[in-house]
PDB file of C-alpha atoms in Angstrom:
ATOM      1  CA  GLY A   1      22.224 -36.664-138.359  1.00 54.00           C
ATOM      2  CA  ALA A   2      25.928 -36.942-137.807  1.00 75.00           C
ATOM      3  CA  GLY A   3      26.212 -33.594-136.086  1.00 90.00           C
ATOM      4  CA  VAL A   4      24.253 -30.611-134.873  1.00 94.00           C
ATOM      5  CA  SER A   5      23.062 -28.606-137.830  1.00 95.00           C
ATOM      6  CA  GLN A   6      22.200 -24.926-137.638  1.00 96.00           C
ATOM      7  CA  SER A   7      20.664 -22.697-140.259  1.00 96.00           C
ATOM      8  CA  PRO A   8      21.196 -20.225-141.639  1.00 97.00           C
ATOM      9  CA  SER A   9      24.924 -19.956-141.104  1.00 94.00           C
ATOM     10  CA  ASN A  10      24.765 -16.210-141.600  1.00 96.00           C
ATOM     11  CA  LYS A  11      21.862 -13.800-141.301  1.00 97.00           C
ATOM     12  CA  VAL A  12      21.826 -10.067-141.853  1.00 98.00           C
ATOM     13  CA  THR A  13      18.633  -8.337-140.830  1.00 97.00           C
ATOM     14  CA  GLU A  14      17.357  -4.818-140.398  1.00 97.00           C
ATOM     15  CA  LYS A  15      16.730  -3.434-136.953  1.00 97.00           C
ATOM     16  CA  GLY A  16      13.150  -4.074-135.919  1.00 97.00           C
ATOM     17  CA  LYS A  17      12.652  -7.199-138.015  1.00 98.00           C
ATOM     18  CA  ASP A  18      11.961 -10.650-136.575  1.00 98.00           C
ATOM     19  CA  VAL A  19      14.364 -13.538-137.193  1.00 98.00           C
ATOM     20  CA  GLU A  20      14.156 -17.301-136.753  1.00 98.00           C
ATOM     21  CA  LEU A  21      17.201 -19.473-136.175  1.00 98.00           C
ATOM     22  CA  ARG A  22      16.981 -23.216-136.561  1.00 97.00           C
ATOM     23  CA  CYS A  23      18.780 -26.046-134.811  1.00 97.00           C
ATOM     24  CA  ASP A  24      18.634 -29.704-135.807  1.00 96.00           C
ATOM     25  CA  PRO A  25      20.228 -31.752-132.994  1.00 94.00           C
ATOM     26  CA  ILE A  26      21.859 -35.138-133.179  1.00 92.00           C
ATOM     27  CA  SER A  27      19.218 -37.813-133.500  1.00 89.00           C
ATOM     28  CA  GLY A  28      18.354 -39.274-130.109  1.00 86.00           C
ATOM     29  CA  HIS A  29      19.857 -36.456-128.067  1.00 88.00           C
ATOM     30  CA  THR A  30      17.287 -35.480-125.474  1.00 87.00           C
ATOM     31  CA  ALA A  31      18.924 -32.277-124.263  1.00 89.00           C
ATOM     32  CA  LEU A  32      19.206 -29.164-126.422  1.00 93.00           C
ATOM     33  CA  TYR A  33      20.815 -25.840-125.490  1.00 93.00           C
ATOM     34  CA  TRP A  34      21.028 -22.387-127.025  1.00 96.00           C
ATOM     35  CA  TYR A  35      23.964 -20.100-126.259  1.00 96.00           C
ATOM     36  CA  ARG A  36      24.987 -16.700-127.536  1.00 96.00           C
ATOM     37  CA  GLN A  37      28.583 -15.705-128.236  1.00 92.00           C
ATOM     38  CA  SER A  38      29.205 -11.995-128.560  1.00 88.00           C
ATOM     39  CA  LEU A  39      32.459 -10.390-129.618  1.00 77.00           C
ATOM     40  CA  GLY A  40      34.808 -10.365-126.654  1.00 68.00           C
ATOM     41  CA  GLN A  41      32.315 -12.201-124.464  1.00 73.00           C
ATOM     42  CA  GLY A  42      32.078 -15.771-123.350  1.00 79.00           C
ATOM     43  CA  LEU A  43      29.204 -18.044-124.128  1.00 89.00           C
ATOM     44  CA  GLU A  44      25.984 -16.788-122.615  1.00 91.00           C
ATOM     45  CA  PHE A  45      23.390 -19.435-121.782  1.00 91.00           C
ATOM     46  CA  LEU A  46      19.969 -18.700-123.242  1.00 95.00           C
ATOM     47  CA  ILE A  47      17.642 -21.689-122.918  1.00 94.00           C
ATOM     48  CA  TYR A  48      17.670 -25.431-122.289  1.00 91.00           C
ATOM     49  CA  PHE A  49      15.265 -28.190-123.337  1.00 91.00           C
ATOM     50  CA  GLN A  50      15.332 -31.647-121.753  1.00 87.00           C
ATOM     51  CA  GLY A  51      12.879 -34.240-123.009  1.00 83.00           C
ATOM     52  CA  ASN A  52       9.305 -33.340-122.169  1.00 82.00           C
ATOM     53  CA  SER A  53      10.213 -31.187-119.175  1.00 85.00           C
ATOM     54  CA  ALA A  54       9.447 -27.500-119.072  1.00 88.00           C
ATOM     55  CA  PRO A  55      12.371 -25.624-120.635  1.00 90.00           C
ATOM     56  CA  ASP A  56      14.790 -23.598-118.534  1.00 90.00           C
ATOM     57  CA  LYS A  57      14.373 -20.104-119.964  1.00 92.00           C
ATOM     58  CA  SER A  58      16.384 -18.350-117.283  1.00 90.00           C
ATOM     59  CA  GLY A  59      19.020 -17.069-119.708  1.00 92.00           C
ATOM     60  CA  LEU A  60      16.767 -15.353-122.215  1.00 96.00           C
ATOM     61  CA  PRO A  61      17.766 -11.670-122.106  1.00 95.00           C
ATOM     62  CA  SER A  62      14.334 -10.199-122.806  1.00 95.00           C
ATOM     63  CA  ASP A  63      10.796 -11.107-123.801  1.00 96.00           C
ATOM     64  CA  ARG A  64      11.768 -10.489-127.427  1.00 98.00           C
ATOM     65  CA  PHE A  65      13.531 -13.855-127.302  1.00 98.00           C
ATOM     66  CA  SER A  66      11.638 -17.139-127.395  1.00 97.00           C
ATOM     67  CA  ALA A  67      12.355 -20.700-128.396  1.00 97.00           C
ATOM     68  CA  GLU A  68      10.459 -23.869-129.020  1.00 95.00           C
ATOM     69  CA  ARG A  69      11.339 -27.438-129.658  1.00 94.00           C
ATOM     70  CA  THR A  70       8.902 -29.438-131.710  1.00 85.00           C
ATOM     71  CA  GLY A  71       8.536 -33.182-131.284  1.00 81.00           C
ATOM     72  CA  GLY A  72      11.585 -33.313-129.059  1.00 77.00           C
ATOM     73  CA  SER A  73      13.858 -32.678-132.023  1.00 90.00           C
ATOM     74  CA  VAL A  74      14.241 -29.505-134.075  1.00 95.00           C
ATOM     75  CA  SER A  75      14.375 -26.210-132.189  1.00 97.00           C
ATOM     76  CA  THR A  76      13.706 -22.668-133.371  1.00 97.00           C
ATOM     77  CA  LEU A  77      15.014 -19.569-131.609  1.00 98.00           C
ATOM     78  CA  THR A  78      12.977 -16.480-132.463  1.00 98.00           C
ATOM     79  CA  ILE A  79      14.089 -12.923-131.868  1.00 98.00           C
ATOM     80  CA  GLN A  80      11.398 -10.310-132.350  1.00 98.00           C
ATOM     81  CA  ARG A  81      12.036  -6.653-133.152  1.00 98.00           C
ATOM     82  CA  THR A  82      15.775  -7.210-133.430  1.00 98.00           C
ATOM     83  CA  GLN A  83      18.178  -4.642-131.990  1.00 97.00           C
ATOM     84  CA  GLN A  84      21.803  -4.017-132.848  1.00 95.00           C
ATOM     85  CA  GLU A  85      22.908  -5.481-129.530  1.00 94.00           C
ATOM     86  CA  ASP A  86      21.399  -8.802-130.631  1.00 96.00           C
ATOM     87  CA  SER A  87      24.245  -9.162-133.147  1.00 96.00           C
ATOM     88  CA  ALA A  88      26.183 -12.252-132.116  1.00 96.00           C
ATOM     89  CA  VAL A  89      26.833 -15.872-132.990  1.00 95.00           C
ATOM     90  CA  TYR A  90      24.003 -18.067-131.757  1.00 97.00           C
ATOM     91  CA  LEU A  91      25.154 -21.575-130.920  1.00 96.00           C
ATOM     92  CA  CYS A  92      23.068 -24.669-130.434  1.00 96.00           C
ATOM     93  CA  ALA A  93      24.269 -27.812-128.665  1.00 93.00           C
ATOM     94  CA  SER A  94      22.743 -31.169-127.903  1.00 91.00           C
ATOM     95  CA  SER A  95      23.597 -34.035-125.598  1.00 87.00           C
ATOM     96  CA  LEU A  96      22.318 -37.395-124.454  1.00 80.00           C
ATOM     97  CA  VAL A  97      22.296 -36.473-120.772  1.00 67.00           C
ATOM     98  CA  GLY A  98      22.124 -32.846-119.701  1.00 51.00           C
ATOM     99  CA  GLY A  99      25.494 -31.215-119.033  1.00 49.00           C
ATOM    100  CA  ARG A 100      27.714 -33.991-120.352  1.00 59.00           C
ATOM    101  CA  GLY A 101      29.357 -34.390-123.688  1.00 70.00           C
ATOM    102  CA  TYR A 102      27.779 -31.481-125.499  1.00 84.00           C
ATOM    103  CA  THR A 103      28.066 -31.415-129.294  1.00 89.00           C
ATOM    104  CA  PHE A 104      27.894 -27.906-130.689  1.00 91.00           C
ATOM    105  CA  GLY A 105      26.699 -26.754-134.065  1.00 93.00           C
ATOM    106  CA  SER A 106      28.715 -24.285-136.124  1.00 91.00           C
ATOM    107  CA  GLY A 107      26.400 -21.464-135.150  1.00 94.00           C
ATOM    108  CA  THR A 108      24.388 -18.754-136.862  1.00 96.00           C
ATOM    109  CA  ARG A 109      26.110 -15.393-137.170  1.00 95.00           C
ATOM    110  CA  LEU A 110      23.412 -12.758-136.787  1.00 97.00           C
ATOM    111  CA  THR A 111      24.112  -9.181-137.817  1.00 97.00           C
ATOM    112  CA  VAL A 112      21.504  -6.511-137.145  1.00 97.00           C
ATOM    113  CA  VAL A 113      22.014  -3.377-139.217  1.00 96.00           C
TER     114      VAL A 113
ATOM    115  CA  GLY B   1      25.919 -18.270-108.336  1.00 80.00           C
ATOM    116  CA  ASN B   2      28.274 -20.539-110.220  1.00 86.00           C
ATOM    117  CA  SER B   3      30.895 -18.850-112.352  1.00 90.00           C
ATOM    118  CA  VAL B   4      34.139 -19.415-114.236  1.00 94.00           C
ATOM    119  CA  THR B   5      37.060 -17.011-114.519  1.00 94.00           C
ATOM    120  CA  GLN B   6      39.846 -17.578-116.996  1.00 93.00           C
ATOM    121  CA  MET B   7      42.878 -15.568-117.931  1.00 87.00           C
ATOM    122  CA  GLU B   8      42.430 -12.964-120.583  1.00 85.00           C
ATOM    123  CA  GLY B   9      44.174 -13.277-123.874  1.00 85.00           C
ATOM    124  CA  PRO B  10      45.544 -13.170-126.281  1.00 93.00           C
ATOM    125  CA  VAL B  11      48.328 -15.527-125.327  1.00 95.00           C
ATOM    126  CA  THR B  12      51.108 -15.506-127.913  1.00 97.00           C
ATOM    127  CA  LEU B  13      53.729 -18.250-127.828  1.00 97.00           C
ATOM    128  CA  SER B  14      56.432 -19.622-130.043  1.00 97.00           C
ATOM    129  CA  GLU B  15      56.171 -23.173-131.290  1.00 97.00           C
ATOM    130  CA  GLU B  16      57.302 -25.773-128.711  1.00 96.00           C
ATOM    131  CA  ALA B  17      56.779 -23.374-125.795  1.00 97.00           C
ATOM    132  CA  PHE B  18      55.003 -24.450-122.602  1.00 97.00           C
ATOM    133  CA  LEU B  19      51.390 -23.374-122.278  1.00 97.00           C
ATOM    134  CA  THR B  20      49.319 -22.594-119.201  1.00 97.00           C
ATOM    135  CA  ILE B  21      45.868 -21.072-119.357  1.00 97.00           C
ATOM    136  CA  ASN B  22      44.495 -20.393-115.895  1.00 97.00           C
ATOM    137  CA  CYS B  23      40.925 -21.167-114.943  1.00 97.00           C
ATOM    138  CA  THR B  24      39.264 -20.826-111.555  1.00 97.00           C
ATOM    139  CA  TYR B  25      35.685 -21.451-110.635  1.00 96.00           C
ATOM    140  CA  THR B  26      33.047 -20.701-108.039  1.00 94.00           C
ATOM    141  CA  ALA B  27      30.432 -23.365-107.492  1.00 90.00           C
ATOM    142  CA  THR B  28      28.216 -24.991-104.941  1.00 83.00           C
ATOM    143  CA  GLY B  29      28.309 -28.737-104.774  1.00 80.00           C
ATOM    144  CA  TYR B  30      30.536 -30.809-107.012  1.00 81.00           C
ATOM    145  CA  PRO B  31      30.488 -29.642-110.620  1.00 88.00           C
ATOM    146  CA  SER B  32      32.209 -31.302-113.538  1.00 89.00           C
ATOM    147  CA  LEU B  33      34.839 -29.195-115.282  1.00 92.00           C
ATOM    148  CA  PHE B  34      35.568 -28.909-118.989  1.00 93.00           C
ATOM    149  CA  TRP B  35      37.853 -27.309-121.532  1.00 96.00           C
ATOM    150  CA  TYR B  36      36.390 -26.601-124.953  1.00 95.00           C
ATOM    151  CA  VAL B  37      38.354 -25.429-127.990  1.00 96.00           C
ATOM    152  CA  GLN B  38      37.181 -23.376-130.950  1.00 93.00           C
ATOM    153  CA  TYR B  39      39.477 -23.504-133.972  1.00 93.00           C
ATOM    154  CA  PRO B  40      39.206 -20.664-136.506  1.00 88.00           C
ATOM    155  CA  GLY B  41      35.981 -20.934-138.483  1.00 82.00           C
ATOM    156  CA  GLU B  42      34.788 -24.007-136.599  1.00 84.00           C
ATOM    157  CA  GLY B  43      32.351 -24.822-133.811  1.00 84.00           C
ATOM    158  CA  LEU B  44      33.257 -25.580-130.213  1.00 90.00           C
ATOM    159  CA  GLN B  45      34.690 -28.999-129.497  1.00 91.00           C
ATOM    160  CA  LEU B  46      35.173 -30.729-126.182  1.00 91.00           C
ATOM    161  CA  LEU B  47      38.913 -30.931-125.471  1.00 95.00           C
ATOM    162  CA  LEU B  48      38.924 -32.629-122.069  1.00 95.00           C
ATOM    163  CA  LYS B  49      36.947 -32.970-118.880  1.00 92.00           C
ATOM    164  CA  ALA B  50      37.184 -34.002-115.234  1.00 92.00           C
ATOM    165  CA  THR B  51      34.237 -35.025-113.127  1.00 88.00           C
ATOM    166  CA  LYS B  52      35.625 -35.086-109.589  1.00 88.00           C
ATOM    167  CA  ALA B  53      38.385 -33.662-107.435  1.00 92.00           C
ATOM    168  CA  ASP B  54      41.942 -34.721-108.338  1.00 94.00           C
ATOM    169  CA  ASP B  55      40.827 -36.133-111.679  1.00 94.00           C
ATOM    170  CA  LYS B  56      43.120 -35.269-114.575  1.00 97.00           C
ATOM    171  CA  GLY B  57      41.621 -34.796-118.000  1.00 95.00           C
ATOM    172  CA  SER B  58      43.903 -35.174-120.997  1.00 97.00           C
ATOM    173  CA  ASN B  59      43.665 -35.083-124.782  1.00 96.00           C
ATOM    174  CA  LYS B  60      45.968 -34.165-127.692  1.00 95.00           C
ATOM    175  CA  GLY B  61      48.830 -33.424-125.293  1.00 97.00           C
ATOM    176  CA  PHE B  62      46.713 -31.056-123.189  1.00 98.00           C
ATOM    177  CA  GLU B  63      46.093 -31.726-119.510  1.00 98.00           C
ATOM    178  CA  ALA B  64      44.093 -30.186-116.689  1.00 98.00           C
ATOM    179  CA  THR B  65      43.682 -31.313-113.082  1.00 97.00           C
ATOM    180  CA  TYR B  66      40.560 -30.671-111.018  1.00 96.00           C
ATOM    181  CA  ARG B  67      41.870 -28.953-107.876  1.00 96.00           C
ATOM    182  CA  LYS B  68      39.122 -28.543-105.319  1.00 93.00           C
ATOM    183  CA  GLU B  69      41.383 -26.914-102.732  1.00 94.00           C
ATOM    184  CA  THR B  70      42.270 -24.081-105.085  1.00 95.00           C
ATOM    185  CA  THR B  71      39.044 -24.256-107.137  1.00 95.00           C
ATOM    186  CA  SER B  72      41.121 -24.376-110.289  1.00 97.00           C
ATOM    187  CA  PHE B  73      41.302 -26.302-113.567  1.00 97.00           C
ATOM    188  CA  HIS B  74      44.323 -24.867-115.358  1.00 98.00           C
ATOM    189  CA  LEU B  75      45.024 -26.058-118.899  1.00 98.00           C
ATOM    190  CA  GLU B  76      48.598 -27.051-119.744  1.00 98.00           C
ATOM    191  CA  LYS B  77      50.550 -28.362-122.681  1.00 98.00           C
ATOM    192  CA  GLY B  78      54.248 -29.061-122.711  1.00 97.00           C
ATOM    193  CA  SER B  79      54.993 -28.121-126.310  1.00 96.00           C
ATOM    194  CA  VAL B  80      52.493 -26.151-128.375  1.00 97.00           C
ATOM    195  CA  GLN B  81      52.189 -26.295-132.136  1.00 97.00           C
ATOM    196  CA  VAL B  82      50.937 -23.756-134.651  1.00 97.00           C
ATOM    197  CA  SER B  83      47.887 -25.969-135.121  1.00 96.00           C
ATOM    198  CA  ASP B  84      46.930 -25.367-131.467  1.00 97.00           C
ATOM    199  CA  SER B  85      46.068 -21.747-132.275  1.00 97.00           C
ATOM    200  CA  ALA B  86      42.439 -21.384-131.227  1.00 96.00           C
ATOM    201  CA  VAL B  87      40.162 -19.974-128.543  1.00 94.00           C
ATOM    202  CA  TYR B  88      40.001 -22.076-125.380  1.00 96.00           C
ATOM    203  CA  PHE B  89      36.995 -22.008-123.056  1.00 95.00           C
ATOM    204  CA  CYS B  90      36.868 -23.289-119.498  1.00 95.00           C
ATOM    205  CA  ALA B  91      33.434 -24.430-118.326  1.00 93.00           C
ATOM    206  CA  LEU B  92      31.645 -26.099-115.462  1.00 91.00           C
ATOM    207  CA  SER B  93      28.443 -28.024-115.399  1.00 86.00           C
ATOM    208  CA  ASP B  94      25.703 -26.926-113.089  1.00 71.00           C
ATOM    209  CA  GLY B  95      25.221 -30.546-112.147  1.00 61.00           C
ATOM    210  CA  SER B  96      25.014 -30.364-108.381  1.00 49.00           C
ATOM    211  CA  GLY B  97      21.394 -31.378-108.260  1.00 45.00           C
ATOM    212  CA  GLY B  98      20.328 -28.399-110.286  1.00 42.00           C
ATOM    213  CA  ALA B  99      17.490 -28.974-112.694  1.00 42.00           C
ATOM    214  CA  THR B 100      19.373 -27.792-115.723  1.00 51.00           C
ATOM    215  CA  ASN B 101      22.880 -29.244-115.799  1.00 70.00           C
ATOM    216  CA  LYS B 102      23.750 -26.449-118.174  1.00 80.00           C
ATOM    217  CA  LEU B 103      27.347 -25.487-118.850  1.00 86.00           C
ATOM    218  CA  ILE B 104      28.667 -22.162-117.576  1.00 89.00           C
ATOM    219  CA  PHE B 105      31.539 -20.846-119.674  1.00 91.00           C
ATOM    220  CA  GLY B 106      34.424 -18.501-119.125  1.00 92.00           C
ATOM    221  CA  THR B 107      35.064 -15.692-121.577  1.00 90.00           C
ATOM    222  CA  GLY B 108      37.585 -17.659-123.605  1.00 93.00           C
ATOM    223  CA  THR B 109      41.334 -17.233-124.126  1.00 95.00           C
ATOM    224  CA  LEU B 110      42.771 -16.747-127.584  1.00 94.00           C
ATOM    225  CA  LEU B 111      46.008 -18.661-128.125  1.00 97.00           C
ATOM    226  CA  ALA B 112      48.241 -17.700-131.039  1.00 97.00           C
ATOM    227  CA  VAL B 113      51.250 -19.924-131.707  1.00 97.00           C
ATOM    228  CA  GLN B 114      53.926 -18.543-134.000  1.00 96.00           C
ATOM    229  CA  PRO B 115      56.328 -20.730-135.999  1.00 94.00           C
TER     230      PRO B 115
END
């Protein structure tokens, strides 16, 4: 597609429920990143996919967070047993070569009540 | 580890004022440096970048120079407009041979320009 598409744009969930956030990167972009933007915080790196290489999961804050990328394209970020501190905007970005010329999606605003 | 520190906001200026947003970094190797901008209700967009020491990135009247000696990448604009009101993020790429080449961001600086 023309840009990075994320869905849903907004998600309100009850504490303890699982949520899935979707990212559809720009066609042909081999690198895909997930970041989290919390109120008053910068962008926190979560996970990085590059081609067929093993993903860099070093930023995932706990084992409740996981992500997969199917067929080298669409990615899903899953948060299990959501907590209120998980409330944030989750941003996805893709690029042709890792670390250069990121294109960001508009994000998913997650609110855990 | 690598990190980015930028001045806290909000920064409030009158239209046509001079803007500086400070950014300093800590990194091993030779990272690339970036400024991203997030306009209200929109996603992050790349504003400018510099890939080596003494490079100057520029776009839309904004400039930033990669200063290795002071480990800085300050953002400047000579005359701001109301339409420049946004959150500005300084970032570096972990590209010094690291496996990830992920971007490390500062906390962002909110700029509010008043007419």
